[in-house]
Amino acid sequence: MQRSFTILYTSLLGMCLGSSSGFPSNINIGGLFPTESHEYEVFRFALSHHQDIPKLVPQVDMVKMGNSFSMTYAFCSQFSKGVYAIIGLYDRKTVNMLMSFCGALHVCFVTPSFPIETANQFVIQLRPELQDALVGVIDHYGWTKFVYMYSSDSGLSVLQKVLDTAAERNWLVTSVNVETMTEASFLKVFQDLDKRKEGQIIIDCETERLTGILKKIVEQGKNAKSYHYILANLGFLDIDLTDLRKGGANITGFQLVNNSEPNVSRVVQQWMEFDNKDSKVPKRGLKYTGALTYDGVKVMSTAFQNLRRQRIDISRRGNAGECLANPPAPWGQGIDIQRALQQVRIDGLTGHIQFNEKGRRTNYTVSVMELAPSGPKKVGYWNEDEKYVSTATYMRGSNDTYGLQNRTYIVTTILESPYVMLKKNHEQLVGNDKYEGYIVELAAEIAKHVSYHYKLKIVSDGKYGARDPDTKMWNGMVGELVYGKADVAVAPLTITLVREEVIDFSKPFMSLGISIMIKKPTKSKPGVFSFLDPLAYEIWMCIVFAYIGVSVVLFLVSRFSPYEWHAEDYEDSGDPQTPTQASATNGVQQSQTAGQLNPNLQSQEQSNEFGIFNSLWFSLGAFMQQGCDISPRSLSGRIVGGVWWFFTLIIISSYTANLAAFLTVERMVSPIESAEDLAKQTEIAYGTLDAGSTKEFFRRSKIAVFEKMWSYMKSADPSVFVKTTDEGVMRVRKSKGKYAYLLESTMNEYIEQRKPCDTMKVGGNLDSKGYGIATPKGSSLRNPVNLAVLKLNEQGLLDKLKNKWWYDKGECGSGGGDSKDKTSALSLSNVAGVFYILIGGLGLAMLVALVEFCYKSRTESRRMKQSINDAMRCSTLTRMSGNGSGGENGRILTHDFPKTVQTLPCMSHTASMGLGASGM
């Protein structure tokens, strides 16, 4: 009995030793990796960690991804070498070929590449499927409209799952293939999102392509807080999100490798030290695809160890076979290896590893991550049993002001007087102390109320911000906000619709409108007859006609009224007894000379003082408010005189009231007064600031006048647009009145108060708008800044700042320049015309007197029958000798000469002239 037991034990031991000795101690495994790939390096690292019996011996071929011929040759080469299984990568172009070979030849292919839908159980897919986890996160955020960017290189299984779910739940999904997307189509996607004020985007790409897309997003400034990105990638921590975090964008992703696990962190540390002694290039961290490769080696090592313990013969004896044989000859032991691989249950770097009957990962957990201000944070996880579970300990945006004090914000602004100016000694100063102005003080007050630190930064291109119609890119301060280069814009930035679509504005801190600036016209010099300016030309003409008309009416009523006629008595000497010499004035010609009168004859005639000349003289004296020695006696004449006196009273009073203003104020004649005047003419060019809200106003306006102005401005040659406000002002000053600049009224008013005080604002504002403080979409600064502006407005500080920088520091006074000195005194040029009239009147009087003298001398020479020279000489001697005394009212009073003396020709002539003058 004992002998039989010994024989049986020996036989069993021999069988066991025989079986163990039949399992190969070295297992050839194939490897298909791209040249110098991260996965190949990790494959080498993993083999160094798995040296147990049976030992895995690599047979690696470097292949070119996307080349089916290269992949086929490498696969067949390894199959002919008798490998037991292959680990490697595939892409969209080679996956079908590999699936076909594996299924036909029963060769297992272990891969960390993207999972695919296949019934081939010989493909062991290490990477978990992401579509269910992605749908769970979309449900968690409550998205119903979003853009899905995908790459067909990583398959379409996730996209198909999302689209199927969208059809069931009525989601609106816009799918975009990033491989066929051009720069223009990329911009159009975000423009459509901006118009709809949506920002939900899913990006499903491999890490390399995803990095390029994220870089483009940052360049386009679409990393603002108004956007929310979900990265359908299992390596959230493998992606550099530094630039995205600067813009405040919401980033959600998935993480397969749990770096907080001790076993994982130990392996990662060993990886960083592996084969890096002589390398001058810093070692890259372990990516999730590398972790999957490491787990793939571990799965293969575990499977072959299990086969060895089970004493399953998997040896490949003789010729390994031809992979291209027709019909194909499958490997008989391939089924055993496939079962062993699928039955592996281990914990690796990527969590729990388990496969279903189709070779896909199951019973796994994926972490859900978000990009917080301090860095990536785990906010939840997803698994097949519990679905999505949120573990977040904070809510994004729950405290908008949290952390404002812990960072320095970039405040973009623009050099524009009086808003932001460099101090005179700015070269000796640093930081914000280099600047002064309205905006500088406003930014300081806002920072004080919001309690944050800031740094002023002048916009690099010197522009306010407009969208380029060709590239659709924003420039200026708006562009810096949109593209994440600044946190807030405190500047004279106009609130407009197109800007509001991409950035947020606070309440207006200043109200204004578009106005017209022109060069101040030269003050008109007073003319010689400037004293006539108080009354219009038409009024002067009416006064002249009224003067003549009144004189004629007075003459007529005096002729018809009997009360204007009275008797004239004459003595024998020919001298009238009355002091009035109306007989000559009324045209009563005295043909008798002193010698022909009868000494004893006394006559009486009816006379009228208001001949035509006396009527004109009376009207002129009344108009000049000097009076006259004659006045009407009849009621009708006095009525004419009364209404004429009333008329002259009103006219003279009105003239006197306006005379002072016209003589003491030098008026400026402006060539234009409104936008309509600009649009009607072509002599004066006009333009706006390029890339500003004023230009956008005219471009978008539907008002006929502004459309006409815009049509002129965009087609003008040379261009009427300027790059800066200073350039526009200088163009106005140097154009000699041939250029008008359209700008905000506040800046126009400020420049008008600056030396050399040669510009002016004309007309009213063309529109009404306001300046606001801008922040990126969804910025945490928006609400605090808005409240600060409202508080400063209620405190009156905004008005105080404007008065300080506009008027208190003005250089031109209330009227501009030195106009006050010019209104204090009259110059000779103001009243030169009066002197000209005086001199002209005196000269005219002398000329008329000379003509009268010559005419009378000629008449006397004919009457006395002597030469004209003798007559003129006798008349001159008589007047110069003083024999005649001057009387009143132009009368000549003669003495009583003896008759013998009167008979002398000269004396007789003198007496006749005296009578003639008296008659006149």
PDB file of C-alpha atoms in Angstrom, residues 264-457:
ATOM      1  CA  VAL A 264       0.427  55.799  -8.886  1.00  0.00           C
ATOM      2  CA  SER A 265       2.611  58.575  -7.505  1.00  0.00           C
ATOM      3  CA  ARG A 266       5.408  56.034  -6.826  1.00  0.00           C
ATOM      4  CA  VAL A 267       5.343  54.770 -10.398  1.00  0.00           C
ATOM      5  CA  VAL A 268       5.238  58.334 -11.747  1.00  0.00           C
ATOM      6  CA  GLN A 269       8.296  59.184  -9.664  1.00  0.00           C
ATOM      7  CA  GLN A 270      10.114  56.122 -10.994  1.00  0.00           C
ATOM      8  CA  TRP A 271       9.142  57.136 -14.525  1.00  0.00           C
ATOM      9  CA  MET A 272      10.662  60.579 -14.037  1.00  0.00           C
ATOM     10  CA  GLU A 273      13.915  58.925 -12.938  1.00  0.00           C
ATOM     11  CA  PHE A 274      13.889  56.229 -15.625  1.00  0.00           C
ATOM     12  CA  ASP A 275      16.632  56.449 -18.262  1.00  0.00           C
ATOM     13  CA  ASN A 276      17.120  60.151 -17.577  1.00  0.00           C
ATOM     14  CA  LYS A 277      20.653  60.307 -16.223  1.00  0.00           C
ATOM     15  CA  ASP A 278      22.366  61.506 -19.374  1.00  0.00           C
ATOM     16  CA  SER A 279      19.401  63.325 -20.891  1.00  0.00           C
ATOM     17  CA  LYS A 280      19.735  67.090 -21.151  1.00  0.00           C
ATOM     18  CA  VAL A 281      16.035  67.520 -21.938  1.00  0.00           C
ATOM     19  CA  PRO A 282      13.684  67.571 -18.908  1.00  0.00           C
ATOM     20  CA  LYS A 283      11.596  64.446 -18.622  1.00  0.00           C
ATOM     21  CA  ARG A 284       7.964  64.838 -19.605  1.00  0.00           C
ATOM     22  CA  GLY A 285       5.311  63.732 -17.151  1.00  0.00           C
ATOM     23  CA  LEU A 286       3.438  60.483 -17.528  1.00  0.00           C
ATOM     24  CA  LYS A 287       0.458  61.075 -19.814  1.00  0.00           C
ATOM     25  CA  TYR A 288      -2.727  59.079 -19.578  1.00  0.00           C
ATOM     26  CA  THR A 289      -1.925  57.247 -22.845  1.00  0.00           C
ATOM     27  CA  GLY A 290       1.415  56.294 -21.317  1.00  0.00           C
ATOM     28  CA  ALA A 291      -0.365  55.089 -18.180  1.00  0.00           C
ATOM     29  CA  LEU A 292      -2.636  52.945 -20.368  1.00  0.00           C
ATOM     30  CA  THR A 293       0.443  51.473 -22.074  1.00  0.00           C
ATOM     31  CA  TYR A 294       1.958  50.681 -18.688  1.00  0.00           C
ATOM     32  CA  ASP A 295      -1.266  48.978 -17.644  1.00  0.00           C
ATOM     33  CA  GLY A 296      -1.294  47.087 -20.962  1.00  0.00           C
ATOM     34  CA  VAL A 297       2.084  45.543 -20.217  1.00  0.00           C
ATOM     35  CA  LYS A 298       0.877  44.677 -16.736  1.00  0.00           C
ATOM     36  CA  VAL A 299      -2.277  43.037 -18.148  1.00  0.00           C
ATOM     37  CA  MET A 300      -0.216  40.929 -20.565  1.00  0.00           C
ATOM     38  CA  SER A 301       2.230  39.918 -17.837  1.00  0.00           C
ATOM     39  CA  THR A 302      -0.611  38.908 -15.515  1.00  0.00           C
ATOM     40  CA  ALA A 303      -2.398  36.954 -18.257  1.00  0.00           C
ATOM     41  CA  PHE A 304       0.658  34.902 -19.176  1.00  0.00           C
ATOM     42  CA  GLN A 305       1.388  34.246 -15.517  1.00  0.00           C
ATOM     43  CA  ASN A 306      -2.156  32.922 -15.133  1.00  0.00           C
ATOM     44  CA  LEU A 307      -1.707  30.708 -18.199  1.00  0.00           C
ATOM     45  CA  ARG A 308       1.507  29.330 -16.770  1.00  0.00           C
ATOM     46  CA  ARG A 309      -0.155  28.537 -13.461  1.00  0.00           C
ATOM     47  CA  GLN A 310      -2.952  26.814 -15.357  1.00  0.00           C
ATOM     48  CA  ARG A 311      -0.316  24.813 -17.320  1.00  0.00           C
ATOM     49  CA  ILE A 312      -1.931  25.665 -20.638  1.00  0.00           C
ATOM     50  CA  ASP A 313       0.334  24.890 -23.527  1.00  0.00           C
ATOM     51  CA  ILE A 314       0.618  27.973 -25.749  1.00  0.00           C
ATOM     52  CA  SER A 315       3.938  27.140 -27.370  1.00  0.00           C
ATOM     53  CA  ARG A 316       4.308  27.864 -31.082  1.00  0.00           C
ATOM     54  CA  ARG A 317       6.313  25.064 -32.682  1.00  0.00           C
ATOM     55  CA  GLY A 318       7.642  25.033 -36.208  1.00  0.00           C
ATOM     56  CA  ASN A 319       6.685  27.643 -38.796  1.00  0.00           C
ATOM     57  CA  ALA A 320       4.566  30.416 -37.387  1.00  0.00           C
ATOM     58  CA  GLY A 321       2.620  30.706 -40.603  1.00  0.00           C
ATOM     59  CA  GLU A 322       2.000  33.346 -43.238  1.00  0.00           C
ATOM     60  CA  CYS A 323      -0.367  36.174 -42.355  1.00  0.00           C
ATOM     61  CA  LEU A 324      -1.288  36.765 -45.996  1.00  0.00           C
ATOM     62  CA  ALA A 325      -2.151  33.124 -46.715  1.00  0.00           C
ATOM     63  CA  ASN A 326      -5.411  32.456 -48.516  1.00  0.00           C
ATOM     64  CA  PRO A 327      -7.349  31.084 -46.801  1.00  0.00           C
ATOM     65  CA  PRO A 328      -5.803  32.389 -43.564  1.00  0.00           C
ATOM     66  CA  ALA A 329      -4.473  29.894 -41.040  1.00  0.00           C
ATOM     67  CA  PRO A 330      -5.512  31.012 -37.547  1.00  0.00           C
ATOM     68  CA  TRP A 331      -3.335  30.267 -34.560  1.00  0.00           C
ATOM     69  CA  GLY A 332      -4.946  27.617 -32.400  1.00  0.00           C
ATOM     70  CA  GLN A 333      -3.652  28.905 -29.033  1.00  0.00           C
ATOM     71  CA  GLY A 334      -4.863  32.450 -29.761  1.00  0.00           C
ATOM     72  CA  ILE A 335      -8.235  31.736 -28.193  1.00  0.00           C
ATOM     73  CA  ASP A 336      -6.595  30.710 -24.906  1.00  0.00           C
ATOM     74  CA  ILE A 337      -4.539  33.903 -24.773  1.00  0.00           C
ATOM     75  CA  GLN A 338      -7.596  36.022 -25.625  1.00  0.00           C
ATOM     76  CA  ARG A 339      -9.555  34.455 -22.763  1.00  0.00           C
ATOM     77  CA  ALA A 340      -6.660  34.926 -20.369  1.00  0.00           C
ATOM     78  CA  LEU A 341      -6.385  38.617 -21.261  1.00  0.00           C
ATOM     79  CA  GLN A 342     -10.115  39.227 -20.890  1.00  0.00           C
ATOM     80  CA  GLN A 343     -10.152  37.494 -17.484  1.00  0.00           C
ATOM     81  CA  VAL A 344      -7.521  39.774 -15.953  1.00  0.00           C
ATOM     82  CA  ARG A 345      -8.720  41.682 -12.874  1.00  0.00           C
ATOM     83  CA  ILE A 346      -6.111  44.096 -11.522  1.00  0.00           C
ATOM     84  CA  ASP A 347      -5.707  47.648 -10.259  1.00  0.00           C
ATOM     85  CA  GLY A 348      -3.389  49.711 -12.404  1.00  0.00           C
ATOM     86  CA  LEU A 349      -2.413  53.315 -12.948  1.00  0.00           C
ATOM     87  CA  THR A 350      -5.768  53.966 -14.654  1.00  0.00           C
ATOM     88  CA  GLY A 351      -7.827  52.451 -11.862  1.00  0.00           C
ATOM     89  CA  HIS A 352      -9.597  49.136 -11.814  1.00  0.00           C
ATOM     90  CA  ILE A 353      -8.930  47.151 -14.985  1.00  0.00           C
ATOM     91  CA  GLN A 354     -11.543  44.691 -16.141  1.00  0.00           C
ATOM     92  CA  PHE A 355     -12.826  43.668 -19.585  1.00  0.00           C
ATOM     93  CA  ASN A 356     -16.134  42.388 -20.865  1.00  0.00           C
ATOM     94  CA  GLU A 357     -16.618  39.641 -23.403  1.00  0.00           C
ATOM     95  CA  LYS A 358     -15.972  42.127 -26.238  1.00  0.00           C
ATOM     96  CA  GLY A 359     -12.612  43.174 -24.866  1.00  0.00           C
ATOM     97  CA  ARG A 360     -13.764  46.620 -23.650  1.00  0.00           C
ATOM     98  CA  ARG A 361     -13.078  48.208 -20.284  1.00  0.00           C
ATOM     99  CA  THR A 362     -15.806  47.872 -17.720  1.00  0.00           C
ATOM    100  CA  ASN A 363     -16.325  48.672 -14.053  1.00  0.00           C
ATOM    101  CA  TYR A 364     -14.105  51.779 -14.229  1.00  0.00           C
ATOM    102  CA  THR A 365     -14.297  55.229 -12.667  1.00  0.00           C
ATOM    103  CA  VAL A 366     -13.519  58.563 -14.331  1.00  0.00           C
ATOM    104  CA  SER A 367     -12.863  61.746 -12.335  1.00  0.00           C
ATOM    105  CA  VAL A 368     -14.565  64.966 -13.441  1.00  0.00           C
ATOM    106  CA  MET A 369     -12.338  68.045 -13.158  1.00  0.00           C
ATOM    107  CA  GLU A 370     -12.831  71.799 -13.347  1.00  0.00           C
ATOM    108  CA  LEU A 371     -10.319  74.561 -13.781  1.00  0.00           C
ATOM    109  CA  ALA A 372     -10.581  76.711 -10.662  1.00  0.00           C
ATOM    110  CA  PRO A 373      -8.672  80.006 -10.188  1.00  0.00           C
ATOM    111  CA  SER A 374      -6.124  78.132  -8.088  1.00  0.00           C
ATOM    112  CA  GLY A 375      -5.799  75.270 -10.565  1.00  0.00           C
ATOM    113  CA  PRO A 376      -7.546  72.013 -11.534  1.00  0.00           C
ATOM    114  CA  LYS A 377     -10.023  70.718  -8.949  1.00  0.00           C
ATOM    115  CA  LYS A 378     -11.945  67.471  -8.808  1.00  0.00           C
ATOM    116  CA  VAL A 379     -15.666  68.251  -8.737  1.00  0.00           C
ATOM    117  CA  GLY A 380     -17.106  64.776  -9.192  1.00  0.00           C
ATOM    118  CA  TYR A 381     -16.754  61.336 -10.715  1.00  0.00           C
ATOM    119  CA  TRP A 382     -18.630  58.972 -12.992  1.00  0.00           C
ATOM    120  CA  ASN A 383     -18.971  55.197 -13.011  1.00  0.00           C
ATOM    121  CA  GLU A 384     -21.353  52.702 -14.535  1.00  0.00           C
ATOM    122  CA  ASP A 385     -23.285  52.071 -11.327  1.00  0.00           C
ATOM    123  CA  GLU A 386     -23.672  55.536  -9.778  1.00  0.00           C
ATOM    124  CA  LYS A 387     -23.407  57.570 -12.985  1.00  0.00           C
ATOM    125  CA  TYR A 388     -22.325  61.154 -12.311  1.00  0.00           C
ATOM    126  CA  VAL A 389     -21.697  62.035  -8.665  1.00  0.00           C
ATOM    127  CA  SER A 390     -20.806  65.611  -7.699  1.00  0.00           C
ATOM    128  CA  THR A 391     -18.198  66.045  -4.975  1.00  0.00           C
ATOM    129  CA  ALA A 392     -17.627  69.815  -5.405  1.00  0.00           C
ATOM    130  CA  THR A 393     -17.161  71.724  -2.161  1.00  0.00           C
ATOM    131  CA  TYR A 394     -17.692  75.127  -3.839  1.00  0.00           C
ATOM    132  CA  MET A 395     -19.913  76.602  -6.506  1.00  0.00           C
ATOM    133  CA  ARG A 396     -18.261  78.474  -9.315  1.00  0.00           C
ATOM    134  CA  GLY A 397     -19.097  82.159  -9.102  1.00  0.00           C
ATOM    135  CA  SER A 398     -20.750  81.825  -5.671  1.00  0.00           C
ATOM    136  CA  ASN A 399     -18.699  84.753  -4.426  1.00  0.00           C
ATOM    137  CA  ASP A 400     -17.821  87.204  -7.150  1.00  0.00           C
ATOM    138  CA  THR A 401     -15.475  89.239  -5.018  1.00  0.00           C
ATOM    139  CA  TYR A 402     -13.643  86.303  -3.527  1.00  0.00           C
ATOM    140  CA  GLY A 403      -9.938  86.602  -4.155  1.00  0.00           C
ATOM    141  CA  LEU A 404     -10.037  90.089  -5.672  1.00  0.00           C
ATOM    142  CA  GLN A 405      -7.515  91.270  -3.150  1.00  0.00           C
ATOM    143  CA  ASN A 406      -5.119  88.433  -3.866  1.00  0.00           C
ATOM    144  CA  ARG A 407      -4.115  89.399  -7.403  1.00  0.00           C
ATOM    145  CA  THR A 408      -3.160  92.444  -9.413  1.00  0.00           C
ATOM    146  CA  TYR A 409      -5.592  93.256 -12.226  1.00  0.00           C
ATOM    147  CA  ILE A 410      -4.493  94.658 -15.575  1.00  0.00           C
ATOM    148  CA  VAL A 411      -6.398  97.859 -16.362  1.00  0.00           C
ATOM    149  CA  THR A 412      -6.088  98.754 -20.028  1.00  0.00           C
ATOM    150  CA  THR A 413      -6.503 102.377 -21.055  1.00  0.00           C
ATOM    151  CA  ILE A 414      -5.417 104.810 -23.768  1.00  0.00           C
ATOM    152  CA  LEU A 415      -3.307 107.953 -23.786  1.00  0.00           C
ATOM    153  CA  GLU A 416      -5.860 110.683 -24.418  1.00  0.00           C
ATOM    154  CA  SER A 417      -5.987 114.130 -22.860  1.00  0.00           C
ATOM    155  CA  PRO A 418      -7.413 114.887 -20.348  1.00  0.00           C
ATOM    156  CA  TYR A 419      -8.264 111.272 -19.513  1.00  0.00           C
ATOM    157  CA  VAL A 420      -4.790 109.751 -19.314  1.00  0.00           C
ATOM    158  CA  MET A 421      -1.622 111.817 -19.701  1.00  0.00           C
ATOM    159  CA  LEU A 422       2.024 111.309 -18.882  1.00  0.00           C
ATOM    160  CA  LYS A 423       3.336 113.517 -16.117  1.00  0.00           C
ATOM    161  CA  LYS A 424       6.125 115.927 -16.971  1.00  0.00           C
ATOM    162  CA  ASN A 425       8.567 113.935 -14.858  1.00  0.00           C
ATOM    163  CA  HIS A 426       7.178 110.516 -15.851  1.00  0.00           C
ATOM    164  CA  GLU A 427      10.640 109.213 -16.726  1.00  0.00           C
ATOM    165  CA  GLN A 428      11.571 109.397 -13.070  1.00  0.00           C
ATOM    166  CA  LEU A 429       8.420 107.557 -11.954  1.00  0.00           C
ATOM    167  CA  VAL A 430       7.256 103.966 -12.213  1.00  0.00           C
ATOM    168  CA  GLY A 431       3.934 102.144 -12.362  1.00  0.00           C
ATOM    169  CA  ASN A 432       0.678 104.043 -12.061  1.00  0.00           C
ATOM    170  CA  ASP A 433       2.442 107.142 -10.739  1.00  0.00           C
ATOM    171  CA  LYS A 434       3.601 108.003 -14.261  1.00  0.00           C
ATOM    172  CA  TYR A 435       0.093 108.974 -15.322  1.00  0.00           C
ATOM    173  CA  GLU A 436      -2.402 111.699 -14.471  1.00  0.00           C
ATOM    174  CA  GLY A 437      -5.833 112.676 -15.679  1.00  0.00           C
ATOM    175  CA  TYR A 438      -9.546 112.087 -15.292  1.00  0.00           C
ATOM    176  CA  ILE A 439      -9.381 108.337 -15.937  1.00  0.00           C
ATOM    177  CA  VAL A 440      -6.359 107.890 -13.675  1.00  0.00           C
ATOM    178  CA  GLU A 441      -8.249 109.365 -10.731  1.00  0.00           C
ATOM    179  CA  LEU A 442     -11.429 107.486 -11.672  1.00  0.00           C
ATOM    180  CA  ALA A 443      -9.555 104.157 -11.770  1.00  0.00           C
ATOM    181  CA  ALA A 444      -8.069 104.890  -8.360  1.00  0.00           C
ATOM    182  CA  GLU A 445     -11.493 105.679  -6.896  1.00  0.00           C
ATOM    183  CA  ILE A 446     -13.014 102.495  -8.333  1.00  0.00           C
ATOM    184  CA  ALA A 447     -10.139 100.383  -7.010  1.00  0.00           C
ATOM    185  CA  LYS A 448     -10.660 101.968  -3.607  1.00  0.00           C
ATOM    186  CA  HIS A 449     -14.361 101.060  -3.585  1.00  0.00           C
ATOM    187  CA  VAL A 450     -13.907  97.562  -5.018  1.00  0.00           C
ATOM    188  CA  SER A 451     -10.764  96.883  -2.948  1.00  0.00           C
ATOM    189  CA  TYR A 452      -8.438  95.400  -5.535  1.00  0.00           C
ATOM    190  CA  HIS A 453      -4.922  96.067  -6.747  1.00  0.00           C
ATOM    191  CA  TYR A 454      -4.417  97.151 -10.329  1.00  0.00           C
ATOM    192  CA  LYS A 455      -1.801  98.151 -12.855  1.00  0.00           C
ATOM    193  CA  LEU A 456      -2.455 100.658 -15.634  1.00  0.00           C
ATOM    194  CA  LYS A 457      -1.434  99.421 -19.075  1.00  0.00           C
TER     195      LYS A 457
END
